mmCIF file of C-alpha atoms in Angstrom:
data_model
loop_
_atom_site.group_PDB
_atom_site.id
_atom_site.type_symbol
_atom_site.label_atom_id
_atom_site.label_comp_id
_atom_site.label_asym_id
_atom_site.label_seq_id
_atom_site.Cartn_x
_atom_site.Cartn_y
_atom_site.Cartn_z
ATOM 1 C CA MET A 1440 120.961 70.015 92.277
ATOM 2 C CA LYS A 1441 122.435 72.040 95.550
ATOM 3 C CA ARG A 1442 124.073 75.400 94.809
ATOM 4 C CA LYS A 1443 126.359 77.656 97.249
ATOM 5 C CA ARG A 1444 124.743 80.955 97.826
ATOM 6 C CA GLY A 1445 126.772 84.182 98.761
ATOM 7 C CA GLU A 1446 126.571 85.780 102.262
ATOM 8 C CA LYS A 1447 124.145 88.318 101.487
ATOM 9 C CA GLU A 1448 121.672 85.580 100.121
ATOM 10 C CA GLU A 1449 122.117 83.264 103.140
ATOM 11 C CA ALA A 1450 121.141 86.030 105.234
ATOM 12 C CA ALA A 1451 118.094 86.999 103.102
ATOM 13 C CA GLU A 1452 117.019 83.471 103.294
ATOM 14 C CA LYS A 1453 117.708 82.902 106.927
ATOM 15 C CA LYS A 1454 120.205 80.432 106.451
ATOM 16 C CA MET A 1455 117.707 78.127 104.574
ATOM 17 C CA GLU A 1456 119.009 74.835 103.159
ATOM 18 C CA ILE A 1457 117.861 74.929 99.815
ATOM 19 C CA VAL A 1458 117.826 72.263 96.964
ATOM 20 C CA TRP A 1459 117.206 73.990 93.488
ATOM 21 C CA GLN A 1460 115.551 71.922 90.926
ATOM 22 C CA THR A 1461 115.621 72.255 87.149
ATOM 23 C CA PRO A 1462 113.547 70.702 84.324
ATOM 24 C CA ALA A 1463 116.127 67.660 84.824
ATOM 25 C CA ASN A 1464 114.890 66.784 88.091
ATOM 26 C CA PRO A 1465 111.868 64.229 87.266
ATOM 27 C CA PRO A 1466 108.572 64.566 89.358
ATOM 28 C CA GLU A 1467 108.308 61.954 92.282
ATOM 29 C CA LYS A 1468 105.314 60.268 93.867
ATOM 30 C CA HIS A 1469 105.976 62.304 97.105
ATOM 31 C CA ASP A 1470 105.701 65.622 95.355
ATOM 32 C CA TYR A 1471 102.028 65.413 95.361
ATOM 33 C CA ILE A 1472 99.460 65.909 97.999
ATOM 34 C CA PHE A 1473 95.720 65.457 97.896
ATOM 35 C CA ARG A 1474 92.914 67.779 99.411
ATOM 36 C CA ASP A 1475 89.458 68.474 98.938
ATOM 37 C CA GLY A 1476 89.306 66.573 95.401
ATOM 38 C CA ARG A 1477 92.646 68.471 94.054
ATOM 39 C CA ARG A 1478 96.022 67.386 93.345
ATOM 40 C CA HIS A 1479 98.603 69.974 94.579
ATOM 41 C CA VAL A 1480 102.313 69.963 94.235
ATOM 42 C CA ARG A 1481 104.331 70.851 97.240
ATOM 43 C CA PRO A 1482 105.945 74.185 96.386
ATOM 44 C CA TYR A 1483 109.658 73.734 95.341
ATOM 45 C CA HIS A 1484 112.533 75.905 94.498
ATOM 46 C CA PHE A 1485 113.032 75.967 90.874
ATOM 47 C CA GLU A 1486 115.700 77.707 88.651
ATOM 48 C CA PHE A 1487 114.304 79.223 85.484
ATOM 49 C CA ILE A 1488 116.746 79.822 82.951
ATOM 50 C CA SER A 1489 116.327 82.047 79.803
ATOM 51 C CA HIS A 1490 118.453 84.118 77.556
ATOM 52 C CA VAL A 1491 118.271 87.765 76.749
ATOM 53 C CA LYS A 1492 116.219 88.590 73.634
ATOM 54 C CA ASN A 1493 117.248 91.270 71.407
ATOM 55 C CA ARG A 1494 114.337 93.341 72.382
ATOM 56 C CA TRP A 1495 115.541 93.161 76.266
ATOM 57 C CA ALA A 1496 119.166 94.107 75.423
ATOM 58 C CA GLY A 1497 119.981 97.545 77.055
ATOM 59 C CA LYS A 1498 117.565 97.352 79.950
ATOM 60 C CA THR A 1499 118.528 97.032 83.493
ATOM 61 C CA ILE A 1500 117.983 93.539 84.963
ATOM 62 C CA VAL A 1501 115.545 95.048 87.265
ATOM 63 C CA ASP A 1502 113.638 96.894 84.581
ATOM 64 C CA LEU A 1503 113.666 93.971 82.396
ATOM 65 C CA PHE A 1504 111.907 91.573 84.886
ATOM 66 C CA ALA A 1505 109.511 94.162 86.167
ATOM 67 C CA GLU A 1506 108.288 95.054 82.375
ATOM 68 C CA GLU A 1507 108.416 91.393 81.011
ATOM 69 C CA PHE A 1508 107.186 89.192 84.329
ATOM 70 C CA LYS A 1509 104.442 91.097 85.879
ATOM 71 C CA GLY A 1510 103.598 88.589 88.393
ATOM 72 C CA ARG A 1511 105.777 89.931 91.172
ATOM 73 C CA PRO A 1512 106.197 93.731 92.523
ATOM 74 C CA TYR A 1513 109.164 95.671 91.502
ATOM 75 C CA ASP A 1514 110.608 95.704 94.868
ATOM 76 C CA TYR A 1515 110.837 91.922 94.954
ATOM 77 C CA TYR A 1516 113.139 92.010 91.783
ATOM 78 C CA VAL A 1517 115.184 94.747 93.269
ATOM 79 C CA SER A 1518 115.582 92.248 96.320
ATOM 80 C CA ALA A 1519 116.063 89.281 94.252
ATOM 81 C CA VAL A 1520 119.002 90.810 92.182
ATOM 82 C CA LYS A 1521 120.707 92.065 95.662
ATOM 83 C CA CYS A 1522 120.602 88.737 97.188
ATOM 84 C CA GLY A 1523 121.588 86.743 94.030
ATOM 85 C CA ARG A 1524 117.990 85.117 93.183
ATOM 86 C CA ILE A 1525 118.481 86.863 89.960
ATOM 87 C CA GLN A 1526 121.879 86.178 88.201
ATOM 88 C CA VAL A 1527 123.359 86.732 84.820
ATOM 89 C CA ASP A 1528 125.642 83.989 83.303
ATOM 90 C CA GLY A 1529 125.902 82.654 86.857
ATOM 91 C CA GLU A 1530 126.951 85.716 88.621
ATOM 92 C CA MET A 1531 125.432 88.124 90.923
ATOM 93 C CA VAL A 1532 125.154 91.573 89.317
ATOM 94 C CA PRO A 1533 124.041 95.189 90.704
ATOM 95 C CA VAL A 1534 120.701 96.303 90.147
ATOM 96 C CA SER A 1535 121.675 98.828 87.523
ATOM 97 C CA TYR A 1536 123.299 96.158 85.590
ATOM 98 C CA ILE A 1537 122.592 96.559 81.824
ATOM 99 C CA VAL A 1538 121.729 93.020 80.143
ATOM 100 C CA LYS A 1539 123.122 92.529 76.670
ATOM 101 C CA SER A 1540 121.728 89.876 73.805
ATOM 102 C CA SER A 1541 122.163 86.340 74.560
ATOM 103 C CA GLN A 1542 123.221 86.387 78.071
ATOM 104 C CA LYS A 1543 122.040 83.587 80.191
ATOM 105 C CA ILE A 1544 119.549 84.653 82.924
ATOM 106 C CA SER A 1545 118.571 82.477 86.016
ATOM 107 C CA HIS A 1546 115.756 83.310 88.191
ATOM 108 C CA PHE A 1547 115.567 81.141 91.547
ATOM 109 C CA VAL A 1548 111.949 81.133 92.776
ATOM 110 C CA HIS A 1549 110.021 79.192 94.810
ATOM 111 C CA ARG A 1550 107.430 77.687 92.767
ATOM 112 C CA HIS A 1551 103.682 77.163 93.351
ATOM 113 C CA GLU A 1552 102.048 75.335 90.867
ATOM 114 C CA PRO A 1553 98.208 75.645 90.395
ATOM 115 C CA PRO A 1554 96.221 72.567 91.590
ATOM 116 C CA VAL A 1555 94.276 70.049 89.330
ATOM 117 C CA MET A 1556 91.603 67.699 89.864
ATOM 118 C CA ALA A 1557 92.598 64.815 91.933
ATOM 119 C CA TRP A 1558 91.661 62.201 89.644
ATOM 120 C CA ASP A 1559 93.873 59.333 88.342
ATOM 121 C CA VAL A 1560 95.440 59.361 84.813
ATOM 122 C CA PRO A 1561 94.457 55.611 83.892
ATOM 123 C CA ILE A 1562 96.634 53.752 81.540
ATOM 124 C CA LEU A 1563 94.121 52.212 78.865
ATOM 125 C CA ASP A 1564 96.995 50.459 76.833
ATOM 126 C CA LYS A 1565 100.614 49.955 77.063
ATOM 127 C CA GLU A 1566 102.892 48.843 74.429
ATOM 128 C CA ASP A 1567 106.561 48.834 73.733
ATOM 129 C CA ASP A 1568 106.657 52.013 71.939
ATOM 130 C CA VAL A 1569 103.107 53.672 72.567
ATOM 131 C CA VAL A 1570 100.929 54.255 75.918
ATOM 132 C CA THR A 1571 97.386 55.247 75.597
ATOM 133 C CA VAL A 1572 95.828 56.940 78.677
ATOM 134 C CA TRP A 1573 92.644 58.784 79.773
ATOM 135 C CA LYS A 1574 93.474 62.497 80.213
ATOM 136 C CA PRO A 1575 91.280 64.033 82.944
ATOM 137 C CA ALA A 1576 89.982 67.674 82.606
ATOM 138 C CA THR A 1577 92.076 70.531 84.309
ATOM 139 C CA VAL A 1578 95.394 68.726 83.703
ATOM 140 C CA PRO A 1579 97.642 69.992 80.949
ATOM 141 C CA VAL A 1580 99.533 67.503 78.902
ATOM 142 C CA HIS A 1581 102.995 68.685 79.140
ATOM 143 C CA PRO A 1582 104.809 71.284 81.154
ATOM 144 C CA CYS A 1583 103.758 74.782 80.195
ATOM 145 C CA GLY A 1584 103.404 77.904 81.860
ATOM 146 C CA GLN A 1585 102.833 77.605 85.631
ATOM 147 C CA TYR A 1586 102.776 73.761 85.297
ATOM 148 C CA ARG A 1587 105.609 71.235 85.528
ATOM 149 C CA LYS A 1588 104.709 68.622 87.718
ATOM 150 C CA ASN A 1589 100.889 68.964 87.730
ATOM 151 C CA THR A 1590 100.647 67.428 83.928
ATOM 152 C CA VAL A 1591 99.856 64.490 82.520
ATOM 153 C CA VAL A 1592 103.531 63.690 81.526
ATOM 154 C CA GLY A 1593 104.400 64.301 84.917
ATOM 155 C CA VAL A 1594 102.063 62.149 86.892
ATOM 156 C CA LEU A 1595 102.912 59.336 84.534
ATOM 157 C CA GLN A 1596 106.539 59.635 85.047
ATOM 158 C CA ALA A 1597 105.919 60.005 88.918
ATOM 159 C CA GLU A 1598 103.379 57.276 89.684
ATOM 160 C CA HIS A 1599 104.135 54.802 86.865
ATOM 161 C CA GLY A 1600 107.928 55.412 85.964
ATOM 162 C CA LEU A 1601 106.741 56.301 82.283
ATOM 163 C CA ALA A 1602 109.688 58.448 80.887
ATOM 164 C CA PRO A 1603 110.546 59.646 78.333
ATOM 165 C CA LEU A 1604 107.125 60.222 76.805
ATOM 166 C CA PHE A 1605 106.578 62.076 73.560
ATOM 167 C CA PRO A 1606 102.987 63.669 73.088
ATOM 168 C CA VAL A 1607 101.920 63.247 69.451
ATOM 169 C CA HIS A 1608 98.846 65.370 69.975
ATOM 170 C CA ARG A 1609 97.496 67.197 72.599
ATOM 171 C CA LEU A 1610 94.019 68.364 74.437
ATOM 172 C CA ASP A 1611 93.419 71.683 76.100
ATOM 173 C CA ARG A 1612 93.858 71.819 79.587
ATOM 174 C CA LEU A 1613 90.047 71.877 80.545
ATOM 175 C CA VAL A 1614 89.543 68.936 78.005
ATOM 176 C CA SER A 1615 89.169 65.170 78.793
ATOM 177 C CA GLY A 1616 89.575 62.278 76.544
ATOM 178 C CA LEU A 1617 92.178 59.867 75.088
ATOM 179 C CA LEU A 1618 95.445 60.876 74.606
ATOM 180 C CA ILE A 1619 98.320 58.764 72.839
ATOM 181 C CA LEU A 1620 101.807 59.334 73.920
ATOM 182 C CA ALA A 1621 104.868 57.865 72.093
ATOM 183 C CA ARG A 1622 107.679 56.202 74.232
ATOM 184 C CA ASN A 1623 110.380 57.019 71.804
ATOM 185 C CA ALA A 1624 111.206 59.615 69.230
ATOM 186 C CA THR A 1625 111.094 57.328 66.092
ATOM 187 C CA ARG A 1626 107.228 56.310 66.951
ATOM 188 C CA ALA A 1627 106.506 60.068 67.659
ATOM 189 C CA ASP A 1628 107.799 60.977 64.420
ATOM 190 C CA LEU A 1629 105.561 58.215 62.671
ATOM 191 C CA PHE A 1630 102.474 59.500 64.478
ATOM 192 C CA ARG A 1631 103.046 63.121 63.253
ATOM 193 C CA GLN A 1632 103.625 62.115 59.773
ATOM 194 C CA GLU A 1633 100.224 60.254 59.909
ATOM 195 C CA ILE A 1634 98.563 63.266 61.350
ATOM 196 C CA GLU A 1635 100.084 65.497 58.923
ATOM 197 C CA ALA A 1636 98.864 63.409 56.082
ATOM 198 C CA GLY A 1637 95.201 63.439 57.438
ATOM 199 C CA LYS A 1638 95.222 59.726 58.277
ATOM 200 C CA VAL A 1639 93.966 60.563 61.851
ATOM 201 C CA GLN A 1640 90.854 62.061 62.668
ATOM 202 C CA LYS A 1641 89.755 63.665 66.138
ATOM 203 C CA GLN A 1642 86.125 63.811 67.675
ATOM 204 C CA TYR A 1643 85.038 65.657 70.600
ATOM 205 C CA VAL A 1644 81.701 65.833 72.446
ATOM 206 C CA ALA A 1645 80.567 68.887 74.028
ATOM 207 C CA LYS A 1646 77.778 70.218 76.417
ATOM 208 C CA VAL A 1647 76.749 73.657 74.953
ATOM 209 C CA ILE A 1648 74.048 76.131 75.846
ATOM 210 C CA GLY A 1649 70.736 76.315 74.007
ATOM 211 C CA VAL A 1650 69.157 74.090 71.409
ATOM 212 C CA PHE A 1651 71.800 73.602 68.758
ATOM 213 C CA PRO A 1652 70.428 73.083 65.306
ATOM 214 C CA GLU A 1653 69.459 69.646 64.166
ATOM 215 C CA ASP A 1654 71.259 69.616 60.878
ATOM 216 C CA GLU A 1655 74.841 69.383 60.363
ATOM 217 C CA GLN A 1656 76.596 72.988 60.905
ATOM 218 C CA ILE A 1657 79.940 73.634 59.167
ATOM 219 C CA VAL A 1658 81.861 76.799 60.658
ATOM 220 C CA ASP A 1659 84.534 77.711 58.116
ATOM 221 C CA VAL A 1660 85.856 80.937 59.708
ATOM 222 C CA ASN A 1661 89.497 82.284 60.570
ATOM 223 C CA VAL A 1662 90.759 81.585 64.117
ATOM 224 C CA ASN A 1663 93.234 84.267 65.530
ATOM 225 C CA TYR A 1664 94.670 83.057 68.779
ATOM 226 C CA ASN A 1665 96.182 85.822 71.039
ATOM 227 C CA ALA A 1666 98.916 84.411 73.470
ATOM 228 C CA ARG A 1667 99.001 87.048 75.663
ATOM 229 C CA GLU A 1668 95.358 86.914 76.453
ATOM 230 C CA GLY A 1669 95.167 83.200 76.136
ATOM 231 C CA ARG A 1670 91.969 83.246 73.966
ATOM 232 C CA SER A 1671 90.996 82.930 70.664
ATOM 233 C CA THR A 1672 88.626 84.969 68.457
ATOM 234 C CA VAL A 1673 86.896 84.441 64.947
ATOM 235 C CA GLU A 1674 87.894 86.568 62.255
ATOM 236 C CA VAL A 1675 85.348 86.899 59.144
ATOM 237 C CA GLY A 1676 87.089 88.388 56.071
ATOM 238 C CA ASN A 1677 85.509 91.489 54.358
ATOM 239 C CA SER A 1678 86.252 91.312 50.514
ATOM 240 C CA CYS A 1679 84.524 94.661 50.244
ATOM 241 C CA ASP A 1680 87.201 96.877 52.117
ATOM 242 C CA GLY A 1681 90.093 94.572 51.505
ATOM 243 C CA SER A 1682 91.053 94.609 55.004
ATOM 244 C CA PRO A 1683 93.665 91.848 55.571
ATOM 245 C CA ILE A 1684 92.864 88.814 57.625
ATOM 246 C CA LYS A 1685 95.381 87.840 60.424
ATOM 247 C CA GLY A 1686 93.892 84.601 61.610
ATOM 248 C CA LYS A 1687 94.310 81.080 60.469
ATOM 249 C CA THR A 1688 91.702 79.310 58.216
ATOM 250 C CA ALA A 1689 89.800 76.914 60.419
ATOM 251 C CA CYS A 1690 86.827 74.432 59.885
ATOM 252 C CA THR A 1691 84.766 72.475 62.250
ATOM 253 C CA LYS A 1692 81.769 70.173 61.568
ATOM 254 C CA PHE A 1693 78.988 69.976 64.387
ATOM 255 C CA THR A 1694 76.445 67.468 64.639
ATOM 256 C CA ARG A 1695 73.756 67.578 67.273
ATOM 257 C CA ILE A 1696 73.483 64.348 69.291
ATOM 258 C CA GLY A 1697 70.580 65.324 71.537
ATOM 259 C CA THR A 1698 68.911 68.192 73.669
ATOM 260 C CA ASN A 1699 66.979 68.615 76.569
ATOM 261 C CA GLY A 1700 65.688 72.131 75.573
ATOM 262 C CA ILE A 1701 68.150 73.864 77.777
ATOM 263 C CA HIS A 1702 71.481 72.330 76.680
ATOM 264 C CA SER A 1703 72.538 70.261 73.871
ATOM 265 C CA ILE A 1704 75.232 67.579 73.421
ATOM 266 C CA VAL A 1705 77.066 68.319 70.146
ATOM 267 C CA LEU A 1706 79.708 66.005 68.222
ATOM 268 C CA CYS A 1707 82.803 68.112 67.014
ATOM 269 C CA LYS A 1708 84.864 67.284 64.177
ATOM 270 C CA PRO A 1709 87.826 69.552 63.668
ATOM 271 C CA ILE A 1710 88.937 69.600 59.917
ATOM 272 C CA THR A 1711 91.716 71.887 60.990
ATOM 273 C CA GLY A 1712 93.606 71.954 64.323
ATOM 274 C CA ARG A 1713 93.785 75.684 65.519
ATOM 275 C CA THR A 1714 94.163 76.751 69.384
ATOM 276 C CA HIS A 1715 90.841 76.961 71.031
ATOM 277 C CA GLN A 1716 89.209 76.094 67.544
ATOM 278 C CA ILE A 1717 86.139 74.253 68.824
ATOM 279 C CA ARG A 1718 85.348 76.449 71.873
ATOM 280 C CA VAL A 1719 85.575 79.624 69.718
ATOM 281 C CA HIS A 1720 83.527 78.060 66.764
ATOM 282 C CA LEU A 1721 81.002 77.001 69.085
ATOM 283 C CA GLN A 1722 80.699 80.708 70.593
ATOM 284 C CA TYR A 1723 80.507 81.733 66.914
ATOM 285 C CA THR A 1724 77.236 79.572 66.421
ATOM 286 C CA GLY A 1725 75.647 81.100 69.576
ATOM 287 C CA HIS A 1726 76.159 77.840 71.604
ATOM 288 C CA PRO A 1727 79.379 78.166 73.777
ATOM 289 C CA ILE A 1728 80.340 75.176 75.754
ATOM 290 C CA ALA A 1729 78.272 75.279 78.995
ATOM 291 C CA ASN A 1730 81.105 75.825 81.715
ATOM 292 C CA ASP A 1731 83.505 77.406 79.421
ATOM 293 C CA ILE A 1732 84.510 80.861 81.163
ATOM 294 C CA LEU A 1733 86.559 82.058 78.603
ATOM 295 C CA TYR A 1734 84.015 81.843 75.915
ATOM 296 C CA LEU A 1735 80.584 82.017 77.539
ATOM 297 C CA SER A 1736 80.417 85.835 76.865
ATOM 298 C CA GLU A 1737 82.423 87.812 74.329
ATOM 299 C CA ASN A 1738 82.846 90.494 76.774
ATOM 300 C CA VAL A 1739 85.923 88.863 78.691
ATOM 301 C CA THR A 1740 88.016 91.233 80.845
ATOM 302 C CA ASN A 1741 91.282 92.213 79.150
ATOM 303 C CA ARG A 1742 93.725 90.172 81.213
ATOM 304 C CA SER A 1743 97.191 91.307 80.057
ATOM 305 C CA SER A 1744 96.162 94.989 80.741
ATOM 306 C CA GLU A 1745 95.568 93.827 84.332
ATOM 307 C CA GLY A 1746 98.828 91.972 84.569
ATOM 308 C CA VAL A 1747 96.830 88.845 84.898
ATOM 309 C CA ASN A 1748 97.529 85.900 82.419
ATOM 310 C CA ALA A 1749 95.266 83.229 81.114
ATOM 311 C CA ASP A 1750 96.137 80.422 83.736
ATOM 312 C CA ARG A 1751 96.022 82.778 86.641
ATOM 313 C CA ALA A 1752 92.420 84.106 85.498
ATOM 314 C CA ALA A 1753 90.987 80.559 84.811
ATOM 315 C CA HIS A 1754 92.419 79.485 88.352
ATOM 316 C CA SER A 1755 91.235 82.030 90.432
ATOM 317 C CA PRO A 1756 88.908 81.014 93.191
ATOM 318 C CA ASN A 1757 85.779 82.538 91.599
ATOM 319 C CA ASN A 1758 86.300 80.482 88.390
ATOM 320 C CA CYS A 1759 87.398 77.245 89.974
ATOM 321 C CA LEU A 1760 85.856 74.403 88.046
ATOM 322 C CA VAL A 1761 86.810 71.639 90.851
ATOM 323 C CA PRO A 1762 83.940 70.908 93.487
ATOM 324 C CA GLU A 1763 84.989 71.920 96.821
ATOM 325 C CA ASN A 1764 83.385 68.488 98.315
ATOM 326 C CA ASN A 1765 84.971 66.176 95.761
ATOM 327 C CA SER A 1766 86.615 63.999 97.993
ATOM 328 C CA SER A 1767 87.060 60.586 98.983
ATOM 329 C CA ASP A 1768 88.988 58.286 101.329
ATOM 330 C CA LYS A 1769 91.833 58.056 98.921
ATOM 331 C CA TYR A 1770 92.328 61.828 99.065
ATOM 332 C CA GLU A 1771 92.110 62.313 102.804
ATOM 333 C CA ASP A 1772 95.746 62.208 103.669
ATOM 334 C CA SER A 1773 98.269 64.967 103.929
ATOM 335 C CA THR A 1774 95.747 67.690 105.168
ATOM 336 C CA GLU A 1775 97.798 68.563 107.809
ATOM 337 C CA GLU A 1776 101.253 68.799 106.395
ATOM 338 C CA ASP A 1777 103.764 71.437 107.114
ATOM 339 C CA PHE A 1778 105.148 73.497 104.166
ATOM 340 C CA ASP A 1779 108.527 75.597 104.140
ATOM 341 C CA ILE A 1780 107.896 79.332 103.989
ATOM 342 C CA ASP A 1781 110.465 81.006 101.970
ATOM 343 C CA PRO A 1782 110.845 84.477 103.152
ATOM 344 C CA MET A 1783 111.380 85.810 99.773
ATOM 345 C CA CYS A 1784 108.362 84.237 98.026
ATOM 346 C CA THR A 1785 105.464 86.509 97.024
ATOM 347 C CA ASN A 1786 103.189 83.580 97.123
ATOM 348 C CA CYS A 1787 103.652 81.924 100.561
ATOM 349 C CA PRO A 1788 101.911 84.774 102.405
ATOM 350 C CA ASN A 1789 98.685 83.645 100.756
ATOM 351 C CA ILE A 1790 99.472 79.876 101.012
ATOM 352 C CA TYR A 1791 96.377 78.924 103.005
ATOM 353 C CA ILE A 1792 93.947 81.587 101.611
ATOM 354 C CA TYR A 1793 90.589 79.864 100.103
ATOM 355 C CA GLY A 1794 91.743 76.466 101.617
ATOM 356 C CA CYS A 1795 94.311 75.951 98.855
ATOM 357 C CA ILE A 1796 97.757 74.896 99.500
ATOM 358 C CA CYS A 1797 98.921 76.734 96.527
ATOM 359 C CA CYS A 1798 98.186 80.281 95.494
ATOM 360 C CA TYR A 1799 98.230 82.515 92.719
#
């Protein structure tokens, strides 16, 4: 989708010819490059669209972005408004413009998606109305947060032409396993009805720290998910003081499969399906998942107060779970690719830091 830009914006962008993408633009095979065992997405220009919430109304356009989207500095938002990278109802506005409820806000950005592991997404079974695949770790199921193309749905569309796809259940980004996707809305609704009726059971296998108890363990404690922090905590009620419980009821059954005295392999059967339920319940037992950065310790940095969201923290170079030398002949191409540098992009100056093509 090409957009005609104003004279001021053309000057700021040094007369760059830009094709702006929206969610309607499907991922394509050439969007991906492989390097050092990672699947990268070529940075691309993207139009983020949102509508002014009631609590945003009355703020200046610059203050709104600076307060609600802290990933970029204040000066960037000033420049973005002045040159038309940020628009209201499709029009350029001054930096002092006061936004009103329900107005459409467009933010044109140079988008850098975090890399994921370079493993394929193998198709295990494909039928007319359902496809079953193996989801590799580090790859989210569907577009969310910083991810749009580097997702299971995106890869299947780009490499196998499978679209549309309707995930009927999900696996956490760091979890690998079987994933069932419907190929039409009718079949997806049937799957959801079966899941809600308890006709579908899920099982997970986890490697945890320490010697897990031999007998079956049932953890039945509430889980409270903090979206801003991107992590959950357990919440045990106290009937004595009558304090309210905010978390959702959650129950998981654990059975030890084996142990070497240092780690244990545990079968996990979630009775409910809360966000990060298995991970936080295992932490509650004193046996967190062996490489789970978020839940290995209860003393995790408060990322929201530092302006760092969960995805960015999990993908910082110090926390990268992808082996540096996990490469093969298949992934040795595209290492000398040239990338267009956007003069306004706050990520582009760091594009080659840590040997990564994308940055955070």
